[in-house]
Amino acid sequence: MANYNDMSKLSLKQSLAHPQALTPSVNRREAVIAVMGATGSGKTTFINSASGGSLRVGRGLQSCTSTVQLSEAFELHGRQVTLIDTPGFDDTTKSDADILKMIAAFLATMYEHKQTLAGVIYIHRISDFRVGGISRRNFKMFRELCGDSTLKNVVIVTNMWGEVGKDVGEAREAELAREDKFFKPVLEKGAQLVRHDNTTETARAILLHLIENKPLPLRIQTELVDQGKSLSQTAAGAELNRELMEQIRRHEREMRELQKEMQDAIRQKDEETRRELEVETKKLQAEMNRVQNDAQKLVSDYTNQKAELEQRMEQARLAAEAEAAEQRRQIQLLQQKLTENANASMSEREGLQRQLNEAIQRYNQPRGGFFAMIGRAIDSFLGW
């Protein structure tokens, strides 16, 4: 009987003296890896395969990853691995400016809390007939986000091999590796090119290329945090601004052509053509307004979004502290009951002891540190 009480006091004392950290810290056993690529390339499927998780997966070219998502941490060769799922820059529900602001806010917040990536995976469909404008734009933005110094921590993963013949796939892989306009420049600077056959085994084998790496900050993290640049001053922001300005110039040319065609239709009294051109003009003007708005709001929206993410993280931290305080209170109540019921029956004391042990176990469960906190903040931000 006395042993139960002695053991519970010892467990309680140890638990309350050394609780799990409620504030972010660097865990040397933790490996954090970001997964990037175009919409529909299989990023989320890869993450679910590697982690055993259940993040939502899009179908075809429709995106289900319109925000940054985090996998549950999982054990791999003695490391606690967390995978970061990022939306592509060709997202079907958000503009490229929105995507950049979101990724930048997440990465900057992460780096400010002394968290860096063990690696970055870029996923490319080997089934793509050619590397078109969308794929090139995604890879260009990926390069601007990463910079050159972190390329030794980058793995380019080709997937969907089952959708092409072996000879065709190998020919495309060789072209990707040898062409300057594709992956050759990053491979020459230390990145690796590997295949994924859509199994958990190959997904985890790919992660093994990265989990022992020395974590390094991405270029956009050092630009935003260490150098104090605005988002538009970063390499990725400048590239997006260049693309937006190019879109605006293209739209302006198209608008001039439409206006000329409309004047011709008016002169020829072609009312049907005039109405059609008027509809096209309104659609083009709306698109021009959207692109101009994206360019103008790139900086201010990033600042606001990052501030809100920080606020949500603070709320998540306070909620975690409140939960821990309530757990401590429950432990102390059970300890008190056990002491007060020293003369109770063996079965009653065993029941109380079992409740106490379970409460201590819950209290000592890992709280997930920074990534659990930022995951809760993202979920709160989205109303999930």
mmCIF file of C-alpha atoms in Angstrom, residues 43-366:
data_model
loop_
_atom_site.group_PDB
_atom_site.id
_atom_site.type_symbol
_atom_site.label_atom_id
_atom_site.label_comp_id
_atom_site.label_asym_id
_atom_site.label_seq_id
_atom_site.Cartn_x
_atom_site.Cartn_y
_atom_site.Cartn_z
ATOM 1 C CA LYS A 43 3.253 16.394 -53.167
ATOM 2 C CA THR A 44 0.487 15.523 -50.718
ATOM 3 C CA THR A 45 0.340 11.900 -51.863
ATOM 4 C CA PHE A 46 4.103 11.611 -51.292
ATOM 5 C CA ILE A 47 3.777 13.097 -47.800
ATOM 6 C CA ASN A 48 0.915 10.776 -46.863
ATOM 7 C CA SER A 49 2.854 7.802 -48.199
ATOM 8 C CA ALA A 50 5.975 8.685 -46.211
ATOM 9 C CA SER A 51 4.246 9.727 -42.988
ATOM 10 C CA GLY A 52 1.218 7.430 -42.944
ATOM 11 C CA GLY A 53 -0.863 10.598 -42.668
ATOM 12 C CA SER A 54 -4.106 11.702 -44.252
ATOM 13 C CA LEU A 55 -3.673 15.222 -45.606
ATOM 14 C CA ARG A 56 -6.290 16.048 -48.243
ATOM 15 C CA VAL A 57 -5.251 15.118 -51.780
ATOM 16 C CA GLY A 58 -6.420 16.922 -54.922
ATOM 17 C CA ARG A 59 -7.483 15.165 -58.089
ATOM 18 C CA GLY A 60 -6.096 16.009 -61.506
ATOM 19 C CA LEU A 61 -4.941 19.616 -61.569
ATOM 20 C CA GLN A 62 -7.385 20.763 -58.882
ATOM 21 C CA SER A 63 -5.550 21.762 -55.740
ATOM 22 C CA CYS A 64 -6.482 20.662 -52.234
ATOM 23 C CA THR A 65 -3.333 22.284 -50.840
ATOM 24 C CA SER A 66 -4.173 25.975 -50.901
ATOM 25 C CA THR A 67 -2.211 26.643 -47.745
ATOM 26 C CA VAL A 68 0.824 25.298 -45.947
ATOM 27 C CA GLN A 69 0.062 21.954 -44.273
ATOM 28 C CA LEU A 70 2.113 19.926 -41.790
ATOM 29 C CA SER A 71 2.265 16.177 -41.460
ATOM 30 C CA GLU A 72 2.116 14.546 -38.061
ATOM 31 C CA ALA A 73 5.644 13.932 -36.809
ATOM 32 C CA PHE A 74 6.788 10.352 -37.360
ATOM 33 C CA GLU A 75 9.828 8.294 -36.428
ATOM 34 C CA LEU A 76 12.427 7.440 -39.074
ATOM 35 C CA HIS A 77 15.860 6.043 -38.187
ATOM 36 C CA GLY A 78 15.843 7.692 -34.779
ATOM 37 C CA ARG A 79 14.605 11.048 -36.069
ATOM 38 C CA GLN A 80 11.289 12.776 -35.517
ATOM 39 C CA VAL A 81 10.391 13.811 -39.063
ATOM 40 C CA THR A 82 7.872 16.514 -39.974
ATOM 41 C CA LEU A 83 6.989 17.161 -43.624
ATOM 42 C CA ILE A 84 5.728 20.540 -44.843
ATOM 43 C CA ASP A 85 3.253 20.476 -47.734
ATOM 44 C CA THR A 86 3.293 23.694 -49.773
ATOM 45 C CA PRO A 87 0.867 24.841 -52.486
ATOM 46 C CA GLY A 88 2.115 25.203 -56.051
ATOM 47 C CA PHE A 89 2.468 28.556 -57.773
ATOM 48 C CA ASP A 90 -0.195 27.491 -60.259
ATOM 49 C CA ASP A 91 -2.830 26.935 -57.574
ATOM 50 C CA THR A 92 -6.421 26.769 -58.822
ATOM 51 C CA THR A 93 -7.876 28.817 -55.953
ATOM 52 C CA LYS A 94 -5.185 31.377 -55.052
ATOM 53 C CA SER A 95 -2.960 33.746 -57.005
ATOM 54 C CA ASP A 96 0.811 33.316 -57.161
ATOM 55 C CA ALA A 97 1.140 36.429 -54.983
ATOM 56 C CA ASP A 98 -1.094 34.853 -52.323
ATOM 57 C CA ILE A 99 0.946 31.653 -52.436
ATOM 58 C CA LEU A 100 4.262 33.495 -52.079
ATOM 59 C CA LYS A 101 2.966 35.581 -49.165
ATOM 60 C CA MET A 102 1.749 32.441 -47.422
ATOM 61 C CA ILE A 103 4.958 30.451 -47.901
ATOM 62 C CA ALA A 104 7.131 33.455 -46.994
ATOM 63 C CA ALA A 105 5.177 34.155 -43.788
ATOM 64 C CA PHE A 106 5.494 30.525 -42.722
ATOM 65 C CA LEU A 107 9.206 30.219 -43.526
ATOM 66 C CA ALA A 108 10.115 33.552 -41.916
ATOM 67 C CA THR A 109 8.180 32.708 -38.743
ATOM 68 C CA MET A 110 9.848 29.314 -38.638
ATOM 69 C CA TYR A 111 13.331 30.838 -38.997
ATOM 70 C CA GLU A 112 12.654 33.517 -36.373
ATOM 71 C CA HIS A 113 11.958 30.661 -33.952
ATOM 72 C CA LYS A 114 15.360 29.146 -34.823
ATOM 73 C CA GLN A 115 13.900 26.335 -36.915
ATOM 74 C CA THR A 116 15.622 25.407 -40.176
ATOM 75 C CA LEU A 117 15.016 22.738 -42.797
ATOM 76 C CA ALA A 118 17.034 19.544 -43.054
ATOM 77 C CA GLY A 119 16.071 19.469 -46.704
ATOM 78 C CA VAL A 120 13.697 20.383 -49.484
ATOM 79 C CA ILE A 121 12.043 17.987 -51.927
ATOM 80 C CA TYR A 122 10.889 19.209 -55.331
ATOM 81 C CA ILE A 123 8.472 16.823 -57.048
ATOM 82 C CA HIS A 124 8.211 16.605 -60.838
ATOM 83 C CA ARG A 125 5.934 14.339 -62.872
ATOM 84 C CA ILE A 126 7.986 12.214 -65.279
ATOM 85 C CA SER A 127 4.668 11.628 -67.065
ATOM 86 C CA ASP A 128 4.595 15.242 -68.294
ATOM 87 C CA PHE A 129 4.966 15.238 -72.074
ATOM 88 C CA ARG A 130 7.087 18.375 -71.847
ATOM 89 C CA VAL A 131 8.206 20.864 -69.230
ATOM 90 C CA GLY A 132 5.820 23.708 -70.037
ATOM 91 C CA GLY A 133 5.518 27.265 -68.788
ATOM 92 C CA ILE A 134 3.742 26.341 -65.556
ATOM 93 C CA SER A 135 6.364 23.764 -64.563
ATOM 94 C CA ARG A 136 9.196 26.136 -65.414
ATOM 95 C CA ARG A 137 7.607 28.953 -63.420
ATOM 96 C CA ASN A 138 7.188 26.690 -60.399
ATOM 97 C CA PHE A 139 10.798 25.546 -60.592
ATOM 98 C CA LYS A 140 12.042 29.108 -61.093
ATOM 99 C CA MET A 141 10.195 30.246 -57.960
ATOM 100 C CA PHE A 142 11.520 27.194 -56.120
ATOM 101 C CA ARG A 143 15.080 28.170 -57.028
ATOM 102 C CA GLU A 144 14.555 31.770 -55.919
ATOM 103 C CA LEU A 145 13.104 30.605 -52.598
ATOM 104 C CA CYS A 146 15.991 28.203 -51.918
ATOM 105 C CA GLY A 147 19.018 30.030 -53.302
ATOM 106 C CA ASP A 148 22.243 28.223 -54.205
ATOM 107 C CA SER A 149 23.798 27.564 -50.792
ATOM 108 C CA THR A 150 21.084 25.091 -49.761
ATOM 109 C CA LEU A 151 21.027 23.041 -52.977
ATOM 110 C CA LYS A 152 23.115 20.290 -51.365
ATOM 111 C CA ASN A 153 20.062 19.724 -49.146
ATOM 112 C CA VAL A 154 17.689 19.480 -52.132
ATOM 113 C CA VAL A 155 16.327 16.304 -53.713
ATOM 114 C CA ILE A 156 14.413 16.479 -56.999
ATOM 115 C CA VAL A 157 11.964 13.584 -57.065
ATOM 116 C CA THR A 158 10.468 12.278 -60.294
ATOM 117 C CA ASN A 159 7.242 10.330 -59.847
ATOM 118 C CA MET A 160 4.359 8.818 -61.838
ATOM 119 C CA TRP A 161 6.715 6.371 -63.549
ATOM 120 C CA GLY A 162 3.850 3.928 -63.918
ATOM 121 C CA GLU A 163 2.195 6.273 -66.430
ATOM 122 C CA VAL A 164 5.012 6.084 -69.000
ATOM 123 C CA GLY A 165 7.032 3.335 -70.622
ATOM 124 C CA LYS A 166 10.459 2.631 -69.148
ATOM 125 C CA ASP A 167 12.357 3.873 -72.217
ATOM 126 C CA VAL A 168 10.289 7.065 -72.466
ATOM 127 C CA GLY A 169 10.690 7.803 -68.760
ATOM 128 C CA GLU A 170 14.434 7.253 -68.810
ATOM 129 C CA ALA A 171 14.818 9.466 -71.892
ATOM 130 C CA ARG A 172 12.900 12.285 -70.165
ATOM 131 C CA GLU A 173 14.921 11.824 -66.981
ATOM 132 C CA ALA A 174 18.184 12.088 -68.943
ATOM 133 C CA GLU A 175 16.962 15.240 -70.698
ATOM 134 C CA LEU A 176 15.973 16.845 -67.389
ATOM 135 C CA ALA A 177 19.429 16.099 -65.990
ATOM 136 C CA ARG A 178 21.497 17.359 -68.942
ATOM 137 C CA GLU A 179 19.598 20.473 -70.079
ATOM 138 C CA ASP A 180 20.540 23.877 -68.655
ATOM 139 C CA LYS A 181 16.912 25.021 -68.907
ATOM 140 C CA PHE A 182 15.798 22.158 -66.648
ATOM 141 C CA PHE A 183 17.599 20.593 -63.665
ATOM 142 C CA LYS A 184 21.256 20.535 -64.752
ATOM 143 C CA PRO A 185 22.276 23.797 -62.961
ATOM 144 C CA VAL A 186 20.948 22.663 -59.574
ATOM 145 C CA LEU A 187 22.358 19.149 -59.937
ATOM 146 C CA GLU A 188 25.791 20.654 -60.603
ATOM 147 C CA LYS A 189 25.486 22.563 -57.313
ATOM 148 C CA GLY A 190 24.758 19.526 -55.177
ATOM 149 C CA ALA A 191 21.077 18.660 -55.619
ATOM 150 C CA GLN A 192 20.155 15.015 -56.212
ATOM 151 C CA LEU A 193 17.755 13.542 -58.783
ATOM 152 C CA VAL A 194 15.929 10.397 -57.608
ATOM 153 C CA ARG A 195 12.896 8.315 -58.548
ATOM 154 C CA HIS A 196 9.769 7.589 -56.502
ATOM 155 C CA ASP A 197 7.646 4.568 -57.410
ATOM 156 C CA ASN A 198 4.658 5.579 -55.261
ATOM 157 C CA THR A 199 5.477 3.253 -52.367
ATOM 158 C CA THR A 200 6.126 4.023 -48.722
ATOM 159 C CA GLU A 201 9.496 2.298 -49.055
ATOM 160 C CA THR A 202 10.818 4.637 -51.758
ATOM 161 C CA ALA A 203 9.266 7.696 -50.089
ATOM 162 C CA ARG A 204 11.116 6.926 -46.870
ATOM 163 C CA ALA A 205 14.295 6.006 -48.727
ATOM 164 C CA ILE A 206 14.191 9.484 -50.277
ATOM 165 C CA LEU A 207 13.833 11.052 -46.829
ATOM 166 C CA LEU A 208 16.924 9.156 -45.690
ATOM 167 C CA HIS A 209 18.901 11.264 -48.196
ATOM 168 C CA LEU A 210 17.975 14.324 -46.126
ATOM 169 C CA ILE A 211 17.297 13.627 -42.447
ATOM 170 C CA GLU A 212 20.975 13.565 -41.421
ATOM 171 C CA ASN A 213 21.781 16.831 -43.223
ATOM 172 C CA LYS A 214 22.915 19.897 -41.340
ATOM 173 C CA PRO A 215 19.784 22.106 -41.421
ATOM 174 C CA LEU A 216 20.279 25.304 -43.396
ATOM 175 C CA PRO A 217 18.138 28.421 -43.890
ATOM 176 C CA LEU A 218 16.653 29.050 -47.316
ATOM 177 C CA ARG A 219 17.558 32.233 -49.168
ATOM 178 C CA ILE A 220 14.142 33.809 -48.564
ATOM 179 C CA GLN A 221 14.512 33.180 -44.819
ATOM 180 C CA THR A 222 17.842 34.983 -44.589
ATOM 181 C CA GLU A 223 16.567 37.778 -46.846
ATOM 182 C CA LEU A 224 13.452 38.438 -44.760
ATOM 183 C CA VAL A 225 14.866 37.840 -41.275
ATOM 184 C CA ASP A 226 18.635 38.422 -41.309
ATOM 185 C CA GLN A 227 18.754 41.119 -44.006
ATOM 186 C CA GLY A 228 15.420 42.737 -43.134
ATOM 187 C CA LYS A 229 14.233 42.909 -46.735
ATOM 188 C CA SER A 230 10.616 43.426 -47.687
ATOM 189 C CA LEU A 231 9.000 40.553 -49.555
ATOM 190 C CA SER A 232 9.176 42.432 -52.858
ATOM 191 C CA GLN A 233 12.938 42.926 -52.357
ATOM 192 C CA THR A 234 13.635 39.208 -52.024
ATOM 193 C CA ALA A 235 14.745 37.165 -55.031
ATOM 194 C CA ALA A 236 11.418 35.322 -55.080
ATOM 195 C CA GLY A 237 9.436 38.548 -54.685
ATOM 196 C CA ALA A 238 11.418 40.261 -57.439
ATOM 197 C CA GLU A 239 10.836 37.301 -59.759
ATOM 198 C CA LEU A 240 7.107 37.348 -59.060
ATOM 199 C CA ASN A 241 6.990 41.117 -59.600
ATOM 200 C CA ARG A 242 8.773 40.656 -62.924
ATOM 201 C CA GLU A 243 6.185 38.068 -63.961
ATOM 202 C CA LEU A 244 3.312 40.308 -62.835
ATOM 203 C CA MET A 245 4.695 43.272 -64.783
ATOM 204 C CA GLU A 246 5.067 41.040 -67.830
ATOM 205 C CA GLN A 247 1.440 39.960 -67.470
ATOM 206 C CA ILE A 248 0.332 43.579 -67.180
ATOM 207 C CA ARG A 249 2.215 44.549 -70.353
ATOM 208 C CA ARG A 250 0.733 41.573 -72.196
ATOM 209 C CA HIS A 251 -2.768 42.479 -71.027
ATOM 210 C CA GLU A 252 -2.248 46.079 -72.119
ATOM 211 C CA ARG A 253 -1.316 44.900 -75.625
ATOM 212 C CA GLU A 254 -4.370 42.649 -75.712
ATOM 213 C CA MET A 255 -6.555 45.540 -74.532
ATOM 214 C CA ARG A 256 -5.296 47.807 -77.320
ATOM 215 C CA GLU A 257 -6.051 45.095 -79.873
ATOM 216 C CA LEU A 258 -9.563 44.567 -78.485
ATOM 217 C CA GLN A 259 -10.279 48.300 -78.530
ATOM 218 C CA LYS A 260 -9.125 48.510 -82.146
ATOM 219 C CA GLU A 261 -11.364 45.569 -83.089
ATOM 220 C CA MET A 262 -14.282 47.200 -81.262
ATOM 221 C CA GLN A 263 -13.805 50.460 -83.164
ATOM 222 C CA ASP A 264 -13.793 48.488 -86.415
ATOM 223 C CA ALA A 265 -17.030 46.731 -85.403
ATOM 224 C CA ILE A 266 -18.671 50.076 -84.540
ATOM 225 C CA ARG A 267 -17.678 51.552 -87.911
ATOM 226 C CA GLN A 268 -19.062 48.498 -89.688
ATOM 227 C CA LYS A 269 -22.195 48.577 -87.505
ATOM 228 C CA ASP A 270 -21.560 44.966 -86.527
ATOM 229 C CA GLU A 271 -23.543 44.964 -83.276
ATOM 230 C CA GLU A 272 -23.084 41.258 -82.517
ATOM 231 C CA THR A 273 -19.292 41.444 -82.777
ATOM 232 C CA ARG A 274 -19.268 44.677 -80.758
ATOM 233 C CA ARG A 275 -21.175 42.987 -77.890
ATOM 234 C CA GLU A 276 -18.824 40.008 -77.924
ATOM 235 C CA LEU A 277 -15.795 42.293 -77.847
ATOM 236 C CA GLU A 278 -17.325 44.311 -75.015
ATOM 237 C CA VAL A 279 -17.655 41.138 -72.929
ATOM 238 C CA GLU A 280 -14.038 40.188 -73.703
ATOM 239 C CA THR A 281 -12.881 43.695 -72.799
ATOM 240 C CA LYS A 282 -14.602 43.553 -69.395
ATOM 241 C CA LYS A 283 -13.073 40.146 -68.654
ATOM 242 C CA LEU A 284 -9.619 41.354 -69.629
ATOM 243 C CA GLN A 285 -9.999 44.525 -67.548
ATOM 244 C CA ALA A 286 -10.974 42.443 -64.513
ATOM 245 C CA GLU A 287 -7.879 40.275 -64.995
ATOM 246 C CA MET A 288 -5.691 43.375 -65.363
ATOM 247 C CA ASN A 289 -7.125 44.797 -62.148
ATOM 248 C CA ARG A 290 -6.438 41.515 -60.332
ATOM 249 C CA VAL A 291 -2.807 41.376 -61.478
ATOM 250 C CA GLN A 292 -2.202 45.036 -60.604
ATOM 251 C CA ASN A 293 -3.797 44.477 -57.202
ATOM 252 C CA ASP A 294 -1.536 41.475 -56.592
ATOM 253 C CA ALA A 295 1.538 43.552 -57.381
ATOM 254 C CA GLN A 296 0.458 46.423 -55.109
ATOM 255 C CA LYS A 297 -0.558 44.268 -52.144
ATOM 256 C CA LEU A 298 2.445 41.937 -52.137
ATOM 257 C CA VAL A 299 4.227 43.755 -49.301
ATOM 258 C CA SER A 300 1.360 44.940 -47.095
ATOM 259 C CA ASP A 301 -0.542 41.664 -47.186
ATOM 260 C CA TYR A 302 2.594 39.689 -46.319
ATOM 261 C CA THR A 303 3.206 41.861 -43.262
ATOM 262 C CA ASN A 304 -0.398 41.516 -42.122
ATOM 263 C CA GLN A 305 -0.485 37.777 -42.761
ATOM 264 C CA LYS A 306 2.721 37.183 -40.838
ATOM 265 C CA ALA A 307 1.494 39.282 -37.907
ATOM 266 C CA GLU A 308 -1.739 37.299 -37.785
ATOM 267 C CA LEU A 309 0.143 33.998 -37.882
ATOM 268 C CA GLU A 310 2.317 35.172 -34.976
ATOM 269 C CA GLN A 311 -0.820 36.179 -33.060
ATOM 270 C CA ARG A 312 -2.416 32.780 -33.668
ATOM 271 C CA MET A 313 0.786 31.080 -32.528
ATOM 272 C CA GLU A 314 0.744 33.060 -29.295
ATOM 273 C CA GLN A 315 -2.876 32.044 -28.745
ATOM 274 C CA ALA A 316 -1.913 28.408 -29.375
ATOM 275 C CA ARG A 317 0.956 28.712 -26.886
ATOM 276 C CA LEU A 318 -1.307 30.172 -24.208
ATOM 277 C CA ALA A 319 -3.893 27.457 -24.846
ATOM 278 C CA ALA A 320 -1.195 24.785 -24.469
ATOM 279 C CA GLU A 321 -0.043 26.350 -21.201
ATOM 280 C CA ALA A 322 -3.614 26.467 -19.904
ATOM 281 C CA GLU A 323 -4.100 22.815 -20.844
ATOM 282 C CA ALA A 324 -0.885 21.858 -19.031
ATOM 283 C CA ALA A 325 -1.948 23.825 -15.945
ATOM 284 C CA GLU A 326 -5.285 22.001 -15.879
ATOM 285 C CA GLN A 327 -3.490 18.665 -16.200
ATOM 286 C CA ARG A 328 -1.244 19.578 -13.244
ATOM 287 C CA ARG A 329 -4.318 20.486 -11.216
ATOM 288 C CA GLN A 330 -5.930 17.128 -12.002
ATOM 289 C CA ILE A 331 -2.742 15.295 -10.995
ATOM 290 C CA GLN A 332 -2.594 17.140 -7.689
ATOM 291 C CA LEU A 333 -6.265 16.392 -6.980
ATOM 292 C CA LEU A 334 -5.730 12.687 -7.631
ATOM 293 C CA GLN A 335 -2.599 12.703 -5.455
ATOM 294 C CA GLN A 336 -4.587 14.341 -2.667
ATOM 295 C CA LYS A 337 -7.385 11.776 -3.004
ATOM 296 C CA LEU A 338 -4.877 8.948 -2.850
ATOM 297 C CA THR A 339 -3.383 10.374 0.342
ATOM 298 C CA GLU A 340 -6.790 10.979 1.951
ATOM 299 C CA ASN A 341 -7.922 7.438 1.130
ATOM 300 C CA ALA A 342 -4.990 5.689 2.765
ATOM 301 C CA ASN A 343 -7.390 3.313 4.529
ATOM 302 C CA ALA A 344 -9.596 2.622 1.521
ATOM 303 C CA SER A 345 -9.849 -0.808 -0.053
ATOM 304 C CA MET A 346 -7.128 -2.126 -2.301
ATOM 305 C CA SER A 347 -9.397 -1.933 -5.376
ATOM 306 C CA GLU A 348 -10.325 1.719 -4.670
ATOM 307 C CA ARG A 349 -6.692 2.695 -4.221
ATOM 308 C CA GLU A 350 -5.689 0.791 -7.345
ATOM 309 C CA GLY A 351 -8.369 2.665 -9.283
ATOM 310 C CA LEU A 352 -7.109 6.027 -8.022
ATOM 311 C CA GLN A 353 -3.524 5.021 -8.714
ATOM 312 C CA ARG A 354 -4.448 4.008 -12.260
ATOM 313 C CA GLN A 355 -6.147 7.377 -12.850
ATOM 314 C CA LEU A 356 -3.105 9.161 -11.443
ATOM 315 C CA ASN A 357 -0.685 7.214 -13.624
ATOM 316 C CA GLU A 358 -2.790 7.940 -16.716
ATOM 317 C CA ALA A 359 -2.932 11.651 -15.833
ATOM 318 C CA ILE A 360 0.840 11.773 -15.385
ATOM 319 C CA GLN A 361 1.315 9.946 -18.684
ATOM 320 C CA ARG A 362 -0.914 12.453 -20.498
ATOM 321 C CA TYR A 363 0.974 15.326 -18.919
ATOM 322 C CA ASN A 364 4.308 13.883 -20.026
ATOM 323 C CA GLN A 365 3.260 13.268 -23.625
ATOM 324 C CA PRO A 366 5.314 15.319 -26.115
#
